[in-house]
Short mmCIF file of C-alpha atoms in Angstrom, two decimals:
data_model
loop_
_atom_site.label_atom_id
_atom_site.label_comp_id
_atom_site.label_asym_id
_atom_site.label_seq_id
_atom_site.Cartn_x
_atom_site.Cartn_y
_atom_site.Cartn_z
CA UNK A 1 106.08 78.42 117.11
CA UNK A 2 104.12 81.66 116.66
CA UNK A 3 103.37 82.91 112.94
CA UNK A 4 105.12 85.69 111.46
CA UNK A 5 101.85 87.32 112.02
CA UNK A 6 100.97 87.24 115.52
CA UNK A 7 104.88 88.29 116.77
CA UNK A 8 103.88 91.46 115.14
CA UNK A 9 100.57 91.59 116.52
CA UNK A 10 100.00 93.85 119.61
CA UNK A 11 97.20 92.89 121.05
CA UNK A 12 95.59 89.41 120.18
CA UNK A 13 92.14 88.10 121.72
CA UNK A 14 91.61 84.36 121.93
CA UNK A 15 87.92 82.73 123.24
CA UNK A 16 88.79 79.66 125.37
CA UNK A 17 86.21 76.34 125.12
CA UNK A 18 85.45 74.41 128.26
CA UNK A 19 87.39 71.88 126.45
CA UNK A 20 90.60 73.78 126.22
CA UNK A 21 90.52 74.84 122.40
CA UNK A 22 91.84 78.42 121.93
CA UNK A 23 90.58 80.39 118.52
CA UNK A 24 91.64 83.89 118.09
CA UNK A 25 88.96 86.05 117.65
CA UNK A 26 90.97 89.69 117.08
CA UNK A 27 94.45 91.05 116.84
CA UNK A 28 95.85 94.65 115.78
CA UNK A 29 99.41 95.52 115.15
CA UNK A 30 98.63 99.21 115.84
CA UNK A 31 96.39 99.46 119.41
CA UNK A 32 97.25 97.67 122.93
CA UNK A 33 94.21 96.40 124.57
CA UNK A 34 93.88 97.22 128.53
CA UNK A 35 90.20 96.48 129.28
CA UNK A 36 87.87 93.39 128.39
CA UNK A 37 83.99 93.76 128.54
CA UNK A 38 81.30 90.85 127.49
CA UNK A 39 78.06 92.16 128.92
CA UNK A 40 76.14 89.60 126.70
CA UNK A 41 77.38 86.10 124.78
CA UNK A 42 79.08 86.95 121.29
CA UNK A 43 79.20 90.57 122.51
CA UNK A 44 82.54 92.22 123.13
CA UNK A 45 83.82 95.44 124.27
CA UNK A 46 87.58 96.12 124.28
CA UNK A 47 89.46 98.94 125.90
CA UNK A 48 92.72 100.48 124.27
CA UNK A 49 95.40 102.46 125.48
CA UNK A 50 95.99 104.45 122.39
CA UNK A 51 93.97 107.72 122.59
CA UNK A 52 91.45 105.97 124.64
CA UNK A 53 89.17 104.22 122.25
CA UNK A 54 86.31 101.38 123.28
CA UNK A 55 85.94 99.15 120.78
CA UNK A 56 82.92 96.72 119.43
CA UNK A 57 83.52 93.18 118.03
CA UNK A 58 81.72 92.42 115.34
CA UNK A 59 80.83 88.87 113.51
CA UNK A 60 83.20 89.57 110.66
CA UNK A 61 86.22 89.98 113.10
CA UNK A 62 86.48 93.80 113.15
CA UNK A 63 86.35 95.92 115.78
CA UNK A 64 84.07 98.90 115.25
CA UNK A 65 84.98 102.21 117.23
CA UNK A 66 82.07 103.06 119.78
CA UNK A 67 83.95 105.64 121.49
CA UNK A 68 86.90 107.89 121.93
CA UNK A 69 87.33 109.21 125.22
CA UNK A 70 89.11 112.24 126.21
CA UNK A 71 92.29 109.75 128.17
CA UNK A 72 94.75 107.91 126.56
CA UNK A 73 94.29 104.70 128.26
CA UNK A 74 91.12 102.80 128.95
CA UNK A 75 92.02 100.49 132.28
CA UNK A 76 88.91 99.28 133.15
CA UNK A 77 85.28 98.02 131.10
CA UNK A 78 82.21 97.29 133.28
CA UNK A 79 78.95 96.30 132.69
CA UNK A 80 76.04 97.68 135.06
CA UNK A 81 72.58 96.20 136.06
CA UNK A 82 70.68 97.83 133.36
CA UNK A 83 73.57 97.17 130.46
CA UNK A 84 74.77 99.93 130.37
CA UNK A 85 78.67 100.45 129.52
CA UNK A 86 80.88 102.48 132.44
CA UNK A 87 84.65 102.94 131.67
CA UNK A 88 87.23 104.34 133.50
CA UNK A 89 90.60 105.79 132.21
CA UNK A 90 93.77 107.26 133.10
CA UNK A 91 96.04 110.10 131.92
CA UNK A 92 93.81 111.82 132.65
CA UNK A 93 91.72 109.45 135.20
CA UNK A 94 87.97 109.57 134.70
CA UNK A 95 84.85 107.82 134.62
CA UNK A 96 82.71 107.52 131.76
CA UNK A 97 79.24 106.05 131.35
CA UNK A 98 78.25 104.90 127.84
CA UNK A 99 75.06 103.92 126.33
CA UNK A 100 73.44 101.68 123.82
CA UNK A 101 71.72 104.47 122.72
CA UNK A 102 72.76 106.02 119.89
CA UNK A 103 73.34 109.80 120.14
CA UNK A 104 72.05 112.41 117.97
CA UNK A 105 75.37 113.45 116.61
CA UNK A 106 78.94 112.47 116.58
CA UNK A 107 82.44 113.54 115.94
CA UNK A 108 85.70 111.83 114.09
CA UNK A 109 88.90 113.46 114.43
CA UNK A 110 91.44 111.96 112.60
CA UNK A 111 94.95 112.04 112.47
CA UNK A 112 97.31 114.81 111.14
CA UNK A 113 98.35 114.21 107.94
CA UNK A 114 101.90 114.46 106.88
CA UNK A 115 102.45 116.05 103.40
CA UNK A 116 106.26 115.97 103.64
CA UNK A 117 106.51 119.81 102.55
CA UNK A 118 104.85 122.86 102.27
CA UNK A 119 101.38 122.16 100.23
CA UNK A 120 98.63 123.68 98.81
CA UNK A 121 95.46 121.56 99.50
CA UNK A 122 92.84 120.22 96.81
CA UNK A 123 89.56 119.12 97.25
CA UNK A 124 88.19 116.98 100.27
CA UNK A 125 85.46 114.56 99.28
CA UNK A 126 83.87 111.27 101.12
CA UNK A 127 81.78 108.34 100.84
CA UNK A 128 78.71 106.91 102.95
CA UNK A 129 75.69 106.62 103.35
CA UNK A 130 73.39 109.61 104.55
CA UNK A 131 69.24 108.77 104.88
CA UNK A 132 66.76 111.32 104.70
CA UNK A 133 67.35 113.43 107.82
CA UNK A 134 70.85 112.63 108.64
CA UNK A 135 73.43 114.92 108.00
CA UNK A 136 77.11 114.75 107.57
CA UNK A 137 79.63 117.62 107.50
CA UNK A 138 83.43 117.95 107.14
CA UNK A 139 85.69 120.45 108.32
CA UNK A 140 89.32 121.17 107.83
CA UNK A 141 92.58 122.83 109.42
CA UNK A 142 96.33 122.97 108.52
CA UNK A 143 99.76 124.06 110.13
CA UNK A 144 103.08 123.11 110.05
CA UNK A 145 103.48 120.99 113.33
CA UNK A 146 102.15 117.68 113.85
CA UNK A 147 101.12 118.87 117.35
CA UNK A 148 98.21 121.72 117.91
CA UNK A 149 100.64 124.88 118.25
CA UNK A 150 100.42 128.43 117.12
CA UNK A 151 100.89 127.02 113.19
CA UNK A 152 97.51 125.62 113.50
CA UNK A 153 94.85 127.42 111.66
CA UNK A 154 91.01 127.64 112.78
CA UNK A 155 88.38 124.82 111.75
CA UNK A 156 87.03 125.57 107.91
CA UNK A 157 83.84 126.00 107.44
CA UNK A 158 81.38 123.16 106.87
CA UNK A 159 82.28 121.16 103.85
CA UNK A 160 78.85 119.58 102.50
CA UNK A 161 79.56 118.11 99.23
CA UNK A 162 80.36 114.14 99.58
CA UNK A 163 81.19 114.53 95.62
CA UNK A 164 83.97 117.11 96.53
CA UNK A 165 84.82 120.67 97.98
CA UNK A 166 87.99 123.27 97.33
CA UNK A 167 90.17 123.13 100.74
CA UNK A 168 90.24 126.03 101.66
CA UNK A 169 92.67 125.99 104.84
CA UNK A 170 95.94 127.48 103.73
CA UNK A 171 98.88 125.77 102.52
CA UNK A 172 100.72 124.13 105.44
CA UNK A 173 103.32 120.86 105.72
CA UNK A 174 100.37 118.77 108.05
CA UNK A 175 96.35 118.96 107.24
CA UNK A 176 93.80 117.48 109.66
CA UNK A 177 90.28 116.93 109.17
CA UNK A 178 87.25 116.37 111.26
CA UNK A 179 83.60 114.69 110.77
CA UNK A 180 80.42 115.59 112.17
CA UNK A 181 77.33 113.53 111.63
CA UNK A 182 74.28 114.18 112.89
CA UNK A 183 70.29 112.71 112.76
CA UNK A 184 66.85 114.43 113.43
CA UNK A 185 65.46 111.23 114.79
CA UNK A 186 65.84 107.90 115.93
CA UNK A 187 66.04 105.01 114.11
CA UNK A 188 68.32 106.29 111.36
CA UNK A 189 71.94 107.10 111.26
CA UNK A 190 74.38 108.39 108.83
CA UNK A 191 77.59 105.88 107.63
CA UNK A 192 80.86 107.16 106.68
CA UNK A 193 83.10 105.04 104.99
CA UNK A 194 85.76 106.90 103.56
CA UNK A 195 87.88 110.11 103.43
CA UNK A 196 89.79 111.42 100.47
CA UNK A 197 91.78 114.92 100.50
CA UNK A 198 93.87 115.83 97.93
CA UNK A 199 97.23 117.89 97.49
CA UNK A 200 100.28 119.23 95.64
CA UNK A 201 103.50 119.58 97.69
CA UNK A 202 105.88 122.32 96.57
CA UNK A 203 108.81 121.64 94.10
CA UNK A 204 111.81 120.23 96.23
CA UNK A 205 115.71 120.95 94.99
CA UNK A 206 116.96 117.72 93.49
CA UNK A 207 118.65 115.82 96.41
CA UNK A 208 121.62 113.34 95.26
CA UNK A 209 121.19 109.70 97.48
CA UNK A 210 123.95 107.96 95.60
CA UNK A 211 126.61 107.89 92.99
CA UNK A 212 128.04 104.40 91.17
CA UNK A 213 130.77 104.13 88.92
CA UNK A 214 131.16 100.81 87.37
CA UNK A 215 134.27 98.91 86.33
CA UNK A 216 135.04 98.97 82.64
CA UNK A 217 135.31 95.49 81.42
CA UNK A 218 138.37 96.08 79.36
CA UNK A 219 141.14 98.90 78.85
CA UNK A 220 141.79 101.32 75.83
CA UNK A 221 145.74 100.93 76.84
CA UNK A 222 146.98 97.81 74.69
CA UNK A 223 148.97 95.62 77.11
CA UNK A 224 151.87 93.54 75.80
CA UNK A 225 151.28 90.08 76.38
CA UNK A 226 153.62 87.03 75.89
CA UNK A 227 153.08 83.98 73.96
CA UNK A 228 152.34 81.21 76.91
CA UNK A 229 154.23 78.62 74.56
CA UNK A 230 156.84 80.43 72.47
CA UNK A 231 158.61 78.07 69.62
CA UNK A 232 162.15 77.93 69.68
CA UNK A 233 163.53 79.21 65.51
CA UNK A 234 165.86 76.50 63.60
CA UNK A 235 169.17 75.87 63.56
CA UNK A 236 171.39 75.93 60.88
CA UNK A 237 171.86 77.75 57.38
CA UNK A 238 169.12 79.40 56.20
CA UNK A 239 168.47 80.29 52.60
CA UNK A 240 167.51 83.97 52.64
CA UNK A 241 164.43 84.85 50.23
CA UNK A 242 166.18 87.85 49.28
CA UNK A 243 169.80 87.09 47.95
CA UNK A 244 172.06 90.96 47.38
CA UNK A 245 173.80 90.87 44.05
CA UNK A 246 177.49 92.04 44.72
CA UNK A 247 178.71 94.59 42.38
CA UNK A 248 181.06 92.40 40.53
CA UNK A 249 178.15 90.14 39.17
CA UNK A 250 176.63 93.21 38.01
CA UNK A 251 179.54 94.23 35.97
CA UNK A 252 180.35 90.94 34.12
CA UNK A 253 176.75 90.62 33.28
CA UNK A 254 177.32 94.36 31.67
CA UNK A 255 180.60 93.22 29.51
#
């Protein structure tokens, strides 16, 4: 029976020993592999159909991004003579050669972010590593539509700071932001770990989900309730605690 764990998995990738013993290597609940490349032993490309990424495998059981490719699906990994990477991709179909060289600069675009209402942005601040003659920059836009549309304002200006910058694309519902790194030379590159961007959405009317009125455990109206084993009174003469004096006892006591 599979684990809770690998129903939800998407994509899951297993290495097979001449002897028959499967060990999973990779899985992600979030990207669909389509492509398989291993141009060299414990070296692993993969090719994913969401928004056309190639992905490295790494000894610690990531998978590092290498590329993004302008396609949403990457169909096919192959490995040439000289090791060099080609890919080719559909939606829109294309053919892509990548190499093992690094290149001088790069660019991460990341995701809108959703900020549920109208909000005015904070400050934008990262962390990484950047070596003497690398360079990393940040830039931001904002709109009110997931999707680029006429909302959309223009790329910020560079944001320099890793310790922190003011946003200053105006308030919007969605905020995106992009990273550029760059190098002067070879042997070095810049490492970016992590993105923070801070916000304040606008005051939102109170909004009711639910109402509950609970049962009172007892009643403020007294109910009559009868004895469950009544006793039945005596028969027979009864001497009264209270005996009336007639009037003609009164009157001979008087003479």
């Amino acid at each position: 029976m599979a684990s809770p764990a690998a129903r939800k998995a998407r994509s899951m990738l297993f290495r097979v020993d001449p002897d028959g013993v499967a060990t999973q290597l990779w899985s992600s609940e979030d990207e669909t592999v389509f492509s398989l490349a291993v141009p060299a032993e414990k070296e692993v490309y993969l090719g994913t159909g969401d928004l056309g990424k190639v992905r490295h495998l790494e000894e610690d059981g990531s998978a590092s991004l290498v590329a993004r490719l302008p396609a949403a699906q990457v169909t096919s990994l192959l490995v040439g003579a000289d090791g060099a990477l080609f890919a080719a991709t559909s939606n829109a179909g294309g053919i892509y050669s990548l190499e093992k060289e690094v290149s001088e600069s790069g660019t991460y675009l990341s995701p809108p972010k959703d900020a549920s209402s109208l909000a005015r942005w904070g400050q934008i601040g990262w962390i990484g590593e950047m070596p003497s003659g690398t360079r990393e920059e940040m830039f931001t836009r904002s709109g009110n539509s997931a999707a680029p549309d006429n909302t959309r304002s223009e790329w910020s200006p560079a944001y320099v700071a890793a310790a922190g910058s003011k946003v200053v694309s105006p308030s919007a519902r969605f905020i995106q932001w992009k990273a550029r790194l760059s190098r002067e030379s070879k042997g070095i590159s810049p490492l970016l770990e992590s993105v923070s961007l801070t916000y304040l959405p606008s005051n939102l009317p109170p909004k009711v989900e639910k109402i509950e009125i609970p049962r009172r455990p007892w009643s403020r109206t007294p109910r009559r309730r009868r004895c469950p084993n009544p006793r039945p009174f005596p028969k027979g003469p009864s001497s009264p605690i209270l005996s009336p004096r007639s009037p003609a006892s009164e009157s001979s006591r008087g003479g």
